[in-house]
Each structure stands twice: as structure tokens, then as C-alpha cells.
Tab-separated table of C-alpha atoms and ligand atoms in Angstrom:
chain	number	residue	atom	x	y	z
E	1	UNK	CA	0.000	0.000	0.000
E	2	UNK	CA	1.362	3.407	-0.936
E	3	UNK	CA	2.067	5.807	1.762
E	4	UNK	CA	-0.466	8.346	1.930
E	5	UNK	CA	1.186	11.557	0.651
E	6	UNK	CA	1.619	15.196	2.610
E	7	UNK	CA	-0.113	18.036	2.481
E	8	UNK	CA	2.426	20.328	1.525
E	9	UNK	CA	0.809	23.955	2.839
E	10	UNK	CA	1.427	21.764	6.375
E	11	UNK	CA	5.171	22.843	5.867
E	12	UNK	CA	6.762	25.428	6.895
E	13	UNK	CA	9.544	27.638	4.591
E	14	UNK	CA	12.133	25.758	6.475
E	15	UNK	CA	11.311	22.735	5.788
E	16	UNK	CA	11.100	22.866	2.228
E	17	UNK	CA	14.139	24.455	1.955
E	18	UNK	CA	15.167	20.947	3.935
E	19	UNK	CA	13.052	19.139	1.861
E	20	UNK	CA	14.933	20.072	-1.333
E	21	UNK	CA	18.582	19.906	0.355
E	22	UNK	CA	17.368	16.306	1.606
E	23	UNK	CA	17.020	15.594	-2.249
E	24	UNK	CA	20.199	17.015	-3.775
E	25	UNK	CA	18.929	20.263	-5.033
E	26	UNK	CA	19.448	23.951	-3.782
E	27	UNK	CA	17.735	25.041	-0.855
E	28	UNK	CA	16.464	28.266	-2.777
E	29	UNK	CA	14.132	25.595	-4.464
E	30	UNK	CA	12.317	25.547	-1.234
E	31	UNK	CA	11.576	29.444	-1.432
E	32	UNK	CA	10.732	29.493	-4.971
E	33	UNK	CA	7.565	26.787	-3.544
E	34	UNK	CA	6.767	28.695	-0.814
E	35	UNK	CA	6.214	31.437	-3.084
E	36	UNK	CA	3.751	29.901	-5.451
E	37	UNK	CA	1.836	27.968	-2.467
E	38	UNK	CA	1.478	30.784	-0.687
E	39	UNK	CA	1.667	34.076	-2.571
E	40	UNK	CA	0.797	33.075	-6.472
E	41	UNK	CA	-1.656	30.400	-4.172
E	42	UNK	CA	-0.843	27.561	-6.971
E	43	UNK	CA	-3.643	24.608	-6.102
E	44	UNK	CA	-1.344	22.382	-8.461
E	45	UNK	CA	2.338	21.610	-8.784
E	46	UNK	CA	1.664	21.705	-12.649
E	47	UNK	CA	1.376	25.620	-12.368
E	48	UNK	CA	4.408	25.879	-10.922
E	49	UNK	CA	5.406	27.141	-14.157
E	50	UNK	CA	9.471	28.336	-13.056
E	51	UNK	CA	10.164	25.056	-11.569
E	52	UNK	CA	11.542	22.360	-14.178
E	53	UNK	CA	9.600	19.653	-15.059
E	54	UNK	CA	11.358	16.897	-13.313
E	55	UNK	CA	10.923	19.562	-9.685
E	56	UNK	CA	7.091	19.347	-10.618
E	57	UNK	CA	7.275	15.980	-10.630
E	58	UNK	CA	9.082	14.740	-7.496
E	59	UNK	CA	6.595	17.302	-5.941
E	60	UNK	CA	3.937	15.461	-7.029
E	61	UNK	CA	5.502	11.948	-6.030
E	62	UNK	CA	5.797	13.518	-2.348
E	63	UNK	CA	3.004	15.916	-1.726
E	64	UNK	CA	-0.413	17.195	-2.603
E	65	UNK	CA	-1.950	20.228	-2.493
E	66	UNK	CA	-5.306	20.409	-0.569
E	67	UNK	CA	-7.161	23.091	-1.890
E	68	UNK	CA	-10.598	23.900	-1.311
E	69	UNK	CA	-13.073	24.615	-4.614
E	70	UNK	CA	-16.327	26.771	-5.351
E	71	UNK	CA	-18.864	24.511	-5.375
E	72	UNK	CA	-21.472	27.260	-6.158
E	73	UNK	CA	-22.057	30.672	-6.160
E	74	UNK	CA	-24.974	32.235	-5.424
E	75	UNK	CA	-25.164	36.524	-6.258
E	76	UNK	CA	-27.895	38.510	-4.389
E	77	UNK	CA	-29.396	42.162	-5.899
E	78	UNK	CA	-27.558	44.197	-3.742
E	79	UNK	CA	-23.813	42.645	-5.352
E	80	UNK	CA	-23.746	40.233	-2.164
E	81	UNK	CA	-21.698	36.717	-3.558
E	82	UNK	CA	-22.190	34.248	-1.337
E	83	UNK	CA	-19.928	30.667	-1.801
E	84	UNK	CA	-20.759	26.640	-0.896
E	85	UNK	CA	-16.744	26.064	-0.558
E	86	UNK	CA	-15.908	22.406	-0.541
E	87	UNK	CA	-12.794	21.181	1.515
E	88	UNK	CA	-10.501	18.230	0.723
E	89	UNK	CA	-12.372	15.958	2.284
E	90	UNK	CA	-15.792	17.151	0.862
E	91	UNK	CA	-17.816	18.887	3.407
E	92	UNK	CA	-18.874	22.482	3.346
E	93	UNK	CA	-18.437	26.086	4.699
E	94	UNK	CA	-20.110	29.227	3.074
E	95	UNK	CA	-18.103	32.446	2.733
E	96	UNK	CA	-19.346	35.915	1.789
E	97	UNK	CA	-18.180	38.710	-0.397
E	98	UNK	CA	-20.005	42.075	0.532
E	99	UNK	CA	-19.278	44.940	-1.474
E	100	UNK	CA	-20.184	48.672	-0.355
E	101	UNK	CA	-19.677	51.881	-2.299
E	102	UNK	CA	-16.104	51.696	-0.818
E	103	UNK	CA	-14.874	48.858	-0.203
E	104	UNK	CA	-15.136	44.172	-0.627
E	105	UNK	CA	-15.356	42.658	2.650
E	106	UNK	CA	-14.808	38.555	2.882
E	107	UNK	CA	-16.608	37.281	5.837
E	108	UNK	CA	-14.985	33.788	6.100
E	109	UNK	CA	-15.579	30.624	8.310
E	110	UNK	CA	-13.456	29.151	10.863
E	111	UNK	CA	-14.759	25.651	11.521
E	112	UNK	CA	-17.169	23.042	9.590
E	113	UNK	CA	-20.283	24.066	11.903
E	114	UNK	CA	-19.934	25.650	15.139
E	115	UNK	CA	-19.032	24.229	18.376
E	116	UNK	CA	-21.488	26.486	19.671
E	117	UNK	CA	-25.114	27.045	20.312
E	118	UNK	CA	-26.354	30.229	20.006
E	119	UNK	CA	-30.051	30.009	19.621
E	120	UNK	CA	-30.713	32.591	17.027
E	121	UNK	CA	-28.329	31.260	14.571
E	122	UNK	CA	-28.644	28.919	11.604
E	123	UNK	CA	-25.255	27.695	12.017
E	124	UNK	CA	-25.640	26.655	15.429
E	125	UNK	CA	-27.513	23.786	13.948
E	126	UNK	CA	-24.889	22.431	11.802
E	127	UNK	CA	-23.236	20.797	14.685
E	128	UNK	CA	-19.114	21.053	15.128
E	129	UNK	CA	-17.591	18.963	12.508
E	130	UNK	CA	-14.187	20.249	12.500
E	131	UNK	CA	-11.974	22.708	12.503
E	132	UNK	CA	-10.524	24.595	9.379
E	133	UNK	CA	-7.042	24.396	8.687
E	134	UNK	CA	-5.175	27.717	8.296
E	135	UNK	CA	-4.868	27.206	4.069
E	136	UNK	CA	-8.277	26.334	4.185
E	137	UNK	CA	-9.324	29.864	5.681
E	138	UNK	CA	-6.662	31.403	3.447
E	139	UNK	CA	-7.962	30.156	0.215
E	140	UNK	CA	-11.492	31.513	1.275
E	141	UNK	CA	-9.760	34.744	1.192
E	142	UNK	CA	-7.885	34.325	-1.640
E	143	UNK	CA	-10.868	33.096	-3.577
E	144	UNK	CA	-12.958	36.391	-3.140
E	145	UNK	CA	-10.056	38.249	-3.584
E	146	UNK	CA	-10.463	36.959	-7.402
E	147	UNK	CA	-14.063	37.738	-6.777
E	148	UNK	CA	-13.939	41.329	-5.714
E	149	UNK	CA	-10.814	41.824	-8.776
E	150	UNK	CA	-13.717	40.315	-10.893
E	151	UNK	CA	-17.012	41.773	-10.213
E	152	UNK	CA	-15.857	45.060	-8.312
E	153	UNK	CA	-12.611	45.588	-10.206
E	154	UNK	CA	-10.879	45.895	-7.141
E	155	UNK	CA	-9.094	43.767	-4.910
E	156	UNK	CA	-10.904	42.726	-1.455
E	157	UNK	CA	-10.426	45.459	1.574
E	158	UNK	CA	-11.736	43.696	4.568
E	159	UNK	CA	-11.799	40.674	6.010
E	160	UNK	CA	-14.276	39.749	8.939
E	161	UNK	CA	-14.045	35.967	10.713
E	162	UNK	CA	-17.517	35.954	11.189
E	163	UNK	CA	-18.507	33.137	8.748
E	164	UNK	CA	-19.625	29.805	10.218
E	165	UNK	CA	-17.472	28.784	13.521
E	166	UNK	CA	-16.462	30.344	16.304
E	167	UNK	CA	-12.914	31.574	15.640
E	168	UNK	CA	-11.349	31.908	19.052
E	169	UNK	CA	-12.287	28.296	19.573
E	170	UNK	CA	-9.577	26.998	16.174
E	171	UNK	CA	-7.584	29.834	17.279
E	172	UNK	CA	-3.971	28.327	16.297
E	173	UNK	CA	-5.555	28.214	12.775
E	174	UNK	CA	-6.982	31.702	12.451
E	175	UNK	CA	-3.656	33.101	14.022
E	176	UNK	CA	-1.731	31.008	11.346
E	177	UNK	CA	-3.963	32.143	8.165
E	178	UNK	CA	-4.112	35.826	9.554
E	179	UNK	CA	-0.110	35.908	9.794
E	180	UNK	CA	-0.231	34.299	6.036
E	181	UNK	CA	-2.555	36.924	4.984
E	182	UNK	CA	-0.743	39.743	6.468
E	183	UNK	CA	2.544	38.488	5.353
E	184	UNK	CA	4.466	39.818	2.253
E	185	UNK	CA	5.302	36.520	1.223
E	186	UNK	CA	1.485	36.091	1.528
E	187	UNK	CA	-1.254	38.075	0.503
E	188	UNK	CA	0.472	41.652	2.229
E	189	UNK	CA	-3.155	42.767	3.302
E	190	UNK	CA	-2.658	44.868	6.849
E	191	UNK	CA	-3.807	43.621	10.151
E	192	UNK	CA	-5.999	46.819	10.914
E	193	UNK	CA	-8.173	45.532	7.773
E	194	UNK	CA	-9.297	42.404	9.658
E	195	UNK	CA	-11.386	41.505	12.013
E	196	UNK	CA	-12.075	38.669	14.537
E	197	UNK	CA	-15.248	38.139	15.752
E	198	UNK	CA	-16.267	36.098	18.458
E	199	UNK	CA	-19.032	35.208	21.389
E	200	UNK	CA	-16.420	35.825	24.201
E	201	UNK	CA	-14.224	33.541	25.116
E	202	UNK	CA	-12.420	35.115	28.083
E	203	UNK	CA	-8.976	32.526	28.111
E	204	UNK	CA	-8.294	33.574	24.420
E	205	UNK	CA	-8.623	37.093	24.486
E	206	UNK	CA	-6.517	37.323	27.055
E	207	UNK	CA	-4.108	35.285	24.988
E	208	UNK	CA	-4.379	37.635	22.127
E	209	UNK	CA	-3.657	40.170	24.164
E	210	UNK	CA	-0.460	38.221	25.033
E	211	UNK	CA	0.151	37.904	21.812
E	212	UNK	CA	-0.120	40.910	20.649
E	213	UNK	CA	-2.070	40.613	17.597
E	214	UNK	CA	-2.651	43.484	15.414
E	215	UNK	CA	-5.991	42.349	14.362
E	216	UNK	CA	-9.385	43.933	15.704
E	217	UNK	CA	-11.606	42.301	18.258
E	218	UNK	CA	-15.109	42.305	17.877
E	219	UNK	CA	-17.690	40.885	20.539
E	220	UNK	CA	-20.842	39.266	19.719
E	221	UNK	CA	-22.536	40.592	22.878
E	222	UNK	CA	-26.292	40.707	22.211
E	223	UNK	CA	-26.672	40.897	26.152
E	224	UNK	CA	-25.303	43.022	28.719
E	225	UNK	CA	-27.891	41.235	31.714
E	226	UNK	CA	-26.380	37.324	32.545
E	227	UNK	CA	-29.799	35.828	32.461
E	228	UNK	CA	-30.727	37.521	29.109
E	229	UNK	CA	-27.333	36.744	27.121
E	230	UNK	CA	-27.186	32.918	28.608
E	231	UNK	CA	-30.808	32.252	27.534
E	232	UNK	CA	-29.767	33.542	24.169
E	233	UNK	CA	-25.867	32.351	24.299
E	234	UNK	CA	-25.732	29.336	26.584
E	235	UNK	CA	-22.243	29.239	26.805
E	236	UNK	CA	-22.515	32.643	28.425
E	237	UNK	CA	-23.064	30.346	31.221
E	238	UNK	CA	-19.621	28.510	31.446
E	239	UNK	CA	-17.912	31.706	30.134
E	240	UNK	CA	-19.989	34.687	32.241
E	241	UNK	CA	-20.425	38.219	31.248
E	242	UNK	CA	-18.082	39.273	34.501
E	243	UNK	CA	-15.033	36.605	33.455
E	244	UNK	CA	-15.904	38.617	29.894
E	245	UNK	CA	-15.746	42.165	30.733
E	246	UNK	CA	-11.966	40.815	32.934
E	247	UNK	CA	-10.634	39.702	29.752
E	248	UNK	CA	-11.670	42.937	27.726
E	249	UNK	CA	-10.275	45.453	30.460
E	250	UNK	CA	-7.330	43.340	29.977
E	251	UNK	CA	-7.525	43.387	26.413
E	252	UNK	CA	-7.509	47.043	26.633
E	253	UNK	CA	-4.904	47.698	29.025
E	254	UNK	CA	-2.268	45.682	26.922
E	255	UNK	CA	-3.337	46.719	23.428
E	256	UNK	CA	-4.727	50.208	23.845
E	257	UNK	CA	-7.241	49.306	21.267
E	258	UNK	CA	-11.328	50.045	20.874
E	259	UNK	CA	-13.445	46.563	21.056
E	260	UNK	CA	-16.361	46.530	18.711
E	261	UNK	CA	-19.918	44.799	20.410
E	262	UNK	CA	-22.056	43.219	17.399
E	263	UNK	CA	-25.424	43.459	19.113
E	264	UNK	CA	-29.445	42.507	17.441
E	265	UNK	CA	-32.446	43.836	19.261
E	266	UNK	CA	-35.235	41.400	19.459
E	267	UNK	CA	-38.685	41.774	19.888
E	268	UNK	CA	-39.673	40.780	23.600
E	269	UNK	CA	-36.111	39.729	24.414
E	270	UNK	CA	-33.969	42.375	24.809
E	271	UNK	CA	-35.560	45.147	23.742
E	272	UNK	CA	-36.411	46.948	27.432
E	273	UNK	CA	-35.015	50.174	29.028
E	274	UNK	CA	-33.082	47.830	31.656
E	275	UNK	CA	-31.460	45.921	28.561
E	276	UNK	CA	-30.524	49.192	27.049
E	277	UNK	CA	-29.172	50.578	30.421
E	278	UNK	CA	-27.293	47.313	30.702
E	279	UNK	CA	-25.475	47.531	27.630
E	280	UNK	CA	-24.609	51.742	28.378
E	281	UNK	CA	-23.028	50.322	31.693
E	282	UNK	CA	-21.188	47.485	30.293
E	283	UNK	CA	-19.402	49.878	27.551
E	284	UNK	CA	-18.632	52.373	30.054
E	285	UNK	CA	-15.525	49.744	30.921
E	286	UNK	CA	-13.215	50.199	28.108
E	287	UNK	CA	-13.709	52.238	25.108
E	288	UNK	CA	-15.568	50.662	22.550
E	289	UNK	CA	-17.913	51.380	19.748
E	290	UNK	CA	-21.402	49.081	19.367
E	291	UNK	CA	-22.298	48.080	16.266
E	292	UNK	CA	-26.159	47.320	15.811
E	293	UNK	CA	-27.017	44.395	13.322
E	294	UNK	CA	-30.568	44.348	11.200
E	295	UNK	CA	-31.189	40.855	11.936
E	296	UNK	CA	-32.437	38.149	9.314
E	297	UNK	CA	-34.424	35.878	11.143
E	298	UNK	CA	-33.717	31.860	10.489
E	299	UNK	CA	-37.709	30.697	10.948
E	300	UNK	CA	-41.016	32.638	12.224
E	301	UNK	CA	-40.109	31.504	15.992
E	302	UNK	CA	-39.085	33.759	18.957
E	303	UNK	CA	-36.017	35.307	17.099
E	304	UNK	CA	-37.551	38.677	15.581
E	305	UNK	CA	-36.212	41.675	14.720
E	306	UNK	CA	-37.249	44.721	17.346
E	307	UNK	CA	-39.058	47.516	16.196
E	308	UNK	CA	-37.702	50.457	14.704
E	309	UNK	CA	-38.866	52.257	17.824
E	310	UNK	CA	-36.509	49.948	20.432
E	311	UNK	CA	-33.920	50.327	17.709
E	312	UNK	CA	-33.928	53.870	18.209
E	313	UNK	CA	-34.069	53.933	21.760
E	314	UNK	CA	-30.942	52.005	22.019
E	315	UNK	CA	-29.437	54.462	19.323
E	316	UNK	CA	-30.584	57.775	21.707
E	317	UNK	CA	-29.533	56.312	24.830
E	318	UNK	CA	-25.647	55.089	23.374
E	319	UNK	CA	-25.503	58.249	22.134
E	320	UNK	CA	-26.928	60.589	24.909
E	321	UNK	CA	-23.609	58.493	26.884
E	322	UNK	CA	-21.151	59.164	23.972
E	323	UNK	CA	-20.922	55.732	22.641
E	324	UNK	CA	-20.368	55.286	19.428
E	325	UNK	CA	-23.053	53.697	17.396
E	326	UNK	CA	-23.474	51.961	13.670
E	327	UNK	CA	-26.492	51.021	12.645
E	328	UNK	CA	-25.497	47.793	10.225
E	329	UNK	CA	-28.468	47.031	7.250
E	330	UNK	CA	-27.727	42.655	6.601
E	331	UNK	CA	-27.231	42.896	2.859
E	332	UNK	CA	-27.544	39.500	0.668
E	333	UNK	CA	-31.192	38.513	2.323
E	334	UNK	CA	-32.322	36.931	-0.716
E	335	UNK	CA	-29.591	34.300	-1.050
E	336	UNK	CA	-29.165	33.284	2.840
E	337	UNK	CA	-26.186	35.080	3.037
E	338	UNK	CA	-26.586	37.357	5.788
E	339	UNK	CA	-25.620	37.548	9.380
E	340	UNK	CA	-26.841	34.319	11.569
E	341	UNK	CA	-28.082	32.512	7.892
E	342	UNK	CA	-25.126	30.604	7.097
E	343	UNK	CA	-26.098	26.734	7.216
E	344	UNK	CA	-25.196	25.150	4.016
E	345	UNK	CA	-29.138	25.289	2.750
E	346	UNK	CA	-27.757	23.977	-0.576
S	1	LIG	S1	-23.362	32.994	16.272
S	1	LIG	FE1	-21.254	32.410	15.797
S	1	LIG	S2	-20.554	31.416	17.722
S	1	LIG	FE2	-22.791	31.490	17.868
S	1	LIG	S3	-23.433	29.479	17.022
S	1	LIG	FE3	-23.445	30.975	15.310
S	1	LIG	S4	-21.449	30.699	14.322
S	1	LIG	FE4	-21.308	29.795	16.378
């Protein structure tokens, strides 16, 4: 039985440049890959086009390339593109390309499902198959990239990790794609264009902070009240608002930098003076700006979007306290491609 072969993105620059001294050729050989897996993001050793034909081929004895592929392509009204993106091994993610009047943003997945449950979104019924490997969140980037060069005549802007998965929880893997992405010998996009967003997962951010990541953190708060945000975000009962707000004043403290909350006002479940005067208190910590999201709801059950009237109360009342507040319209409704609707419905 043959050996099953490598995945040769799983290598780092060093050890191709091994790889090729191993086999009696320069290690430069090992750069000239790295460049065309990574920067020309070659999905075969064919293309390889500066590399003899006898390189190509002891490549292709010793490695493959997993890619992922379009598997279809949906385009909304509004210029929304959402993708099906099939992995190696044949399951699904969906990614997003949203295009304003100034800029493409790429809201890519993290993980095969999501490990877990919020109840107002569609992906939190897809349970947790995997996680994503760091090329396979790169070549979701790269992908719209082509995209936005094709239908925008631009090249993508912004980058969001707000697909399917929660990203703090296949954190090694975002960190690895994001220094990829950011990377000259990558795609050379800078950090401040992307952003990770995630339910709260104190440990991590903390760890960020540690690291020192020049990314932006957004929260996915939807709650400021424990009982409200852990009927809507169960976790919120292993990982509590208080350990939350901890890990964001550290956050803060170490990297100086504004947190964005994501936050939907539903009908009947958070749309009451205390719930407003909840959220004013909890972004009175650290600065921060909130972001409210139109929401797209999944069925006709409890999940509705508030009325315009609650919507503007929470808009008065941020504002009255100087917090700074977006107002965020979904775009792509009519192909499932907004906020909280990814769930691989084809
Ligand atoms: S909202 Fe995000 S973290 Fe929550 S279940 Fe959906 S994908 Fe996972």
C-alpha cells in the first residue's frame, strides 16, 4: 500500500528548503515553492510554471496540495456573492463577499459548523464537525479576492471571521492564516483591515492580548444582563459576562485598542429600558464602539427583529452616553447570506 502523501501547505519555509537539500537540489528551491503555495496560491504543482519539469514531478511523487473549490455561487441584488466552498475531504463552509460603495469585505468561516449554540443562529444547527485548517481559511480569502478583482474591479479590503465557527475556539488556525494573509510573502493585506469576531471567550482574548495581535476584536454581545445573554448564548453560562468584561479590560490595558460589540435587538427579548441601560453600563468599561445588526431571522419563531422604535431607543440612549453607534443594514437577504443565515441550505 502506498504511503499516503503530505499536504504540503502543512510545511513550513524551512522545511522545504530541507526538503529540497534532503534531495540534492538547492535550498532556494524551497523558497521558490513557498512562493507559489502561498503568494501566487498555486492549487497544483503543474502551475508551478518556473520550476523544471522533473521539480514538478518529485513534488507530485511527495506531496499534494489540498485546496478547497467553489462549489457554487450564489449573487444577491444588492452585489452580495455568497460561496458553498468544498474542503478536501468534501464537506462544506459558506463564505461571503459584501461589497459597499467603498470597499469588498470577505466574511470567512473558521470551523465546519460551530461548536457552539447560540439560539438565534442557523449555524448553530450544523453541529461542530471540525476545525478549518489555516490554508483552508486562506484560500477563502484568496478566492474572493479573485471575486472582488472580478465583479468590483478591485481587490478585497476587509476581512471579517464571522462566517460559520467560532474563531477563538480553532484559534492556532486563524492566528496562522491571519499571519499568512498579512505576510508579504502572503497576501500583504494589513492587520488593521481584519477583524475577529467572536461570542467571548475570556482565556483567548486574554491570549491575544499576550500575543499581541494586530488584528481587531469584535464581541458578539447581544446581552449586557447574565440571564438575558445565557438564555440567548448558553455558553454565556460557562464563560460569564463578569469573566468577559476581565478579559476585555485586559484586552484594553495591553493593546490600547477600541473593542467593537455586534449586538441585534429582538422583539420581547432584549428590547427593554433595563437591557438598554445594561449595555450603556457594560461599555462604560473600556472604550468601545457598538455596532447594531438588522437581523435576518432563520424561521417565524421567537427570534424577531425589534421595532424600529426599540432600535432607536438604544441608538438615543448610546448616544446621549457618547458611545459610538453603527447602525449595520444585513445585505444579501435573498440568497441566505446574511448575518446568523449561514447553514449550508444547498
Ligand atoms: S453565532 Fe457564531 S458562535 Fe454562535 S453558534 Fe453561530 S457561528 Fe457559532
Amino acid at each position: 500500500m502506498t504511503a499516503k502523501k503530505k499536504d504540503i501547505r502543512a510545511l513550513t519555509k524551512e522545511q522545504l528548503r530541507d526538503f529540497f537539500v534532503e534531495n540534492g537540489d538547492k535550498a532556494f528551491r524551497g523558497n521558490q515553492v513557498y512562493e507559489w503555495l502561498w503568494h501566487k496560491a498555486a492549487h497544483s504543482f503543474n502551475d508551478m510554471t518556473s520550476l523544471s519539469k522533473a521539480t514538478r514531478q518529485m513534488l507530485d511523487d511527495n506531496f499534494v496540495i489540498n485546496h478547497i473549490e467553489v462549489d457554487t455561487m450564489q449573487r444577491s441584488n444588492d452585489g452580495t456573492i455568497k460561496n458553498a466552498i468544498k474542503l478536501h475531504d468534501g464537506l462544506i463552509v459558506e463564505s461571503v463577499l459584501i461589497p459597499t460603495e467603498t470597499r469588498t469585505t470577505a466574511c470567512v468561516s473558521s470551523q465546519v459548523g460551530c461548536s457552539l449554540d447560540c439560539k438565534f443562529c442557523a449555524t448553530a444547527r450544523l453541529k461542530r464537525m471540525r476545525n478549518l485548517n489555516a490554508d483552508e481559511i486562506y484560500d477563502q480569502v484568496v478566492a474572493i479576492d479573485k471575486q472582488s478583482r472580478l465583479y468590483h474591479n478591485h481587490k478585497l479590503s476587509n476581512i471579517v471571521f464571522m462566517g460559520m465557527g467560532e474563531p477563538l475556539m480553532n484559534y492556532n488556525n486563524v492566528i496562522k492564516a491571519i499571519d499568512k494573509i498579512t505576510s508579504p510573502e502572503g497576501l500583504g493585506m494589513a492587520a488593521r483591515r481584519i477583524t475577529v469576531s467572536t461570542s467571548g471567550v475570556p482565556k483567548i482574548i486574554k491570549k491575544m492580548a499576550d500575543d499581541e495581535v494586530r488584528f481587531n476584536l469584535a464581541v458578539s454581545l447581544h446581552s449586557a444582563i447574565e440571564e438575558v445573554r445565557t438564555s440567548i448564548m448558553p455558553f454565556n453560562a460557562t464563560f460569564p459576562l463578569k469573566d468577559l468584561r476581565e478579559a476585555l479590560e485586559y484586552w484594553y490595558e495591553k493593546t490600547k485598542r477600541k473593542v467593537t460589540y455586534e449586538y441585534v435587538v429582538w422583539n420581547g427579548i432584549n428590547d427593554r429600558k433595563e437591557d438598554i441601560n445594561a449595555l450603556v453600563e457594560f461599555c462604560k468599561y473600556i472604550p468601545c464602539k457598538v455596532n447594531l445588526i438588522e437581523y435576518n431571522p432563520i424561521d417565524d419563531g421567537e427570534f424577531q427583529q425589534a421595532s424600529e422604535r426599540a432600535i432607536n431607543n438604544y441608538i438615543s440612549n448610546l448616544e446621549m452616553n457618547d458611545i459610538v453607534v453603527n447602525v449595520r443594514r444585513s445585505r444579501g437577504k435573498d440568497i441566505d447570506a446574511a448575518c446568523g443565515q449561514l447553514a449550508n441550505k444547498s
